Coordinates of C-alpha atoms in Angstrom, one line a residue:
M224 CA 0.0 0.0 0.0
S225 CA 1.3 3.5 -0.9
K226 CA 0.2 7.0 -0.5
Q227 CA -1.1 9.2 -3.3
Y228 CA -0.5 12.9 -3.0
S229 CA -2.8 15.3 -4.9
I230 CA -0.9 18.6 -5.2
K231 CA -1.5 22.0 -6.8
V232 CA 1.6 23.7 -8.2
Y233 CA 1.7 27.3 -9.4
P234 CA 4.4 29.8 -10.2
A235 CA 4.7 32.3 -7.4
G236 CA 2.1 35.1 -7.8
M237 CA 0.1 33.2 -10.5
G238 CA -2.1 30.9 -8.3
R239 CA -5.4 31.5 -10.2
E240 CA -4.1 32.2 -13.7
V241 CA -1.5 29.5 -14.1
Y242 CA -1.4 26.2 -12.2
R243 CA -1.2 22.4 -12.5
N244 CA -2.9 19.8 -10.4
I245 CA -0.7 16.7 -10.1
E246 CA -1.2 13.2 -8.6
I247 CA 2.0 11.4 -7.5
C248 CA 2.8 8.3 -5.4
G249 CA 4.6 8.6 -2.2
D250 CA 7.4 6.2 -3.3
E251 CA 8.4 8.8 -6.0
T252 CA 11.3 11.1 -5.1
L253 CA 11.7 14.8 -5.0
D254 CA 13.8 14.5 -8.1
R255 CA 10.8 12.9 -9.9
L256 CA 8.4 15.5 -8.5
C257 CA 10.7 18.3 -9.9
Q258 CA 10.8 16.5 -13.3
I259 CA 7.0 16.2 -13.5
I260 CA 6.5 19.8 -12.5
L261 CA 9.0 21.0 -15.2
E262 CA 7.3 18.8 -17.8
A263 CA 3.9 20.1 -16.7
F264 CA 5.0 23.7 -17.4
D265 CA 7.0 22.8 -20.5
F266 CA 10.3 23.9 -18.9
D267 CA 13.8 22.5 -19.9
D268 CA 15.3 20.5 -17.1
E269 CA 18.8 21.9 -17.2
H270 CA 19.3 23.8 -13.9
L271 CA 19.9 23.3 -10.2
Y272 CA 16.9 23.3 -7.9
E273 CA 15.9 23.0 -4.3
F274 CA 12.8 22.1 -2.4
C275 CA 12.3 24.7 0.4
M276 CA 10.1 22.9 3.0
D277 CA 9.8 26.0 5.1
N278 CA 9.3 28.4 2.1
C279 CA 12.7 30.0 2.6
M280 CA 15.4 29.8 0.0
Y281 CA 18.7 28.2 1.0
S282 CA 17.5 27.3 4.5
E283 CA 18.6 24.3 6.5
N284 CA 15.1 22.8 5.9
S285 CA 15.7 22.4 2.2
Y286 CA 16.7 19.6 -0.2
Q287 CA 19.1 20.7 -2.9
S288 CA 19.9 18.9 -6.1
D289 CA 23.5 18.1 -6.7
P290 CA 24.5 16.7 -10.1
E291 CA 27.9 15.7 -8.6
E292 CA 26.2 13.3 -6.1
E293 CA 23.9 11.2 -8.3
D294 CA 23.4 8.4 -5.7
D295 CA 23.5 10.5 -2.6
A296 CA 21.7 13.6 -3.7
A297 CA 19.4 15.2 -1.0
T298 CA 16.6 15.2 -3.5
D299 CA 16.7 11.4 -4.0
I300 CA 14.3 11.0 -1.1
A301 CA 10.8 9.5 -1.3
L302 CA 7.9 11.8 -0.7
D303 CA 6.5 9.5 2.0
K304 CA 9.7 10.0 4.0
L305 CA 9.0 13.7 4.2
K306 CA 5.8 13.1 6.2
L307 CA 3.8 15.6 4.2
N308 CA 0.5 16.8 5.6
K309 CA -2.7 17.9 4.0
G310 CA -2.6 21.7 3.5
Q311 CA 1.1 21.9 3.7
K312 CA 2.8 24.4 1.4
F313 CA 6.4 24.3 0.2
W314 CA 8.4 25.7 -2.7
L315 CA 10.3 24.4 -5.6
H316 CA 13.1 27.0 -6.3
Y317 CA 14.3 26.2 -9.8
D318 CA 17.1 27.8 -11.8
F319 CA 19.1 29.9 -9.3
G320 CA 19.9 32.5 -11.9
D321 CA 16.3 33.2 -13.0
D322 CA 14.9 32.2 -9.6
W323 CA 11.7 30.5 -10.6
M324 CA 9.6 29.8 -7.5
F325 CA 6.8 27.3 -7.7
T326 CA 4.4 27.0 -4.7
I327 CA 3.3 23.4 -4.0
T328 CA 0.2 22.8 -1.9
V329 CA -0.7 19.3 -0.7
H330 CA -4.5 19.1 -1.2
K331 CA -5.2 15.4 -0.5
I332 CA -3.4 12.3 0.7
N333 CA -5.0 9.0 0.0
E334 CA -4.0 5.3 0.3
V335 CA -3.6 3.5 -3.0
E336 CA -3.2 -0.2 -3.7
E337 CA -0.6 0.1 -6.4
S338 CA 2.0 2.7 -7.5
F339 CA 1.3 4.6 -10.7
E340 CA 3.1 7.1 -12.9
P341 CA 2.7 10.7 -11.9
R342 CA 0.0 12.5 -13.8
I343 CA -1.3 15.9 -14.5
V344 CA -5.0 16.0 -13.7
K345 CA -5.8 19.6 -14.3
S346 CA -3.9 22.4 -16.2
K347 CA -4.6 26.1 -16.5
G348 CA -2.7 28.8 -18.3
Q349 CA 0.8 28.9 -19.7
I350 CA 4.1 30.6 -18.9
Q351 CA 7.4 30.8 -20.7
Q352 CA 10.6 29.7 -19.2
Y353 CA 12.6 32.3 -21.1
P354 CA 10.2 35.1 -22.1
Y355 CA 13.1 37.5 -22.7
L356 CA 14.3 35.4 -25.6
D357 CA 11.3 36.2 -27.8

């Protein structure tokens, strides 16, 4: 038995205009969550990132990606091990140069019989990763 997390993800300041609702299993890692969020917003996966569990950048309560440490990266942790709660909010800070901030809200936590691939269940609006290149 595994947990299913239903989460809402939106770029900071765009909660009603641009967001994605995602369902993901608890045995998936923060790395996989980042990957599905970037895919959902059609971003390139080519930058460092961190999950800010207390909504503060570079705090002690964050999990930072480290391409040098593939097997031991802090972001290679299963969601279930984070002990997420319904209503909890945390950030994905992506691309430390452009500083994309995605707010993640845990809407529901359910028990499921089998693991499944993460899925986008609702999508609204679009954003451009590099709007200044147009």
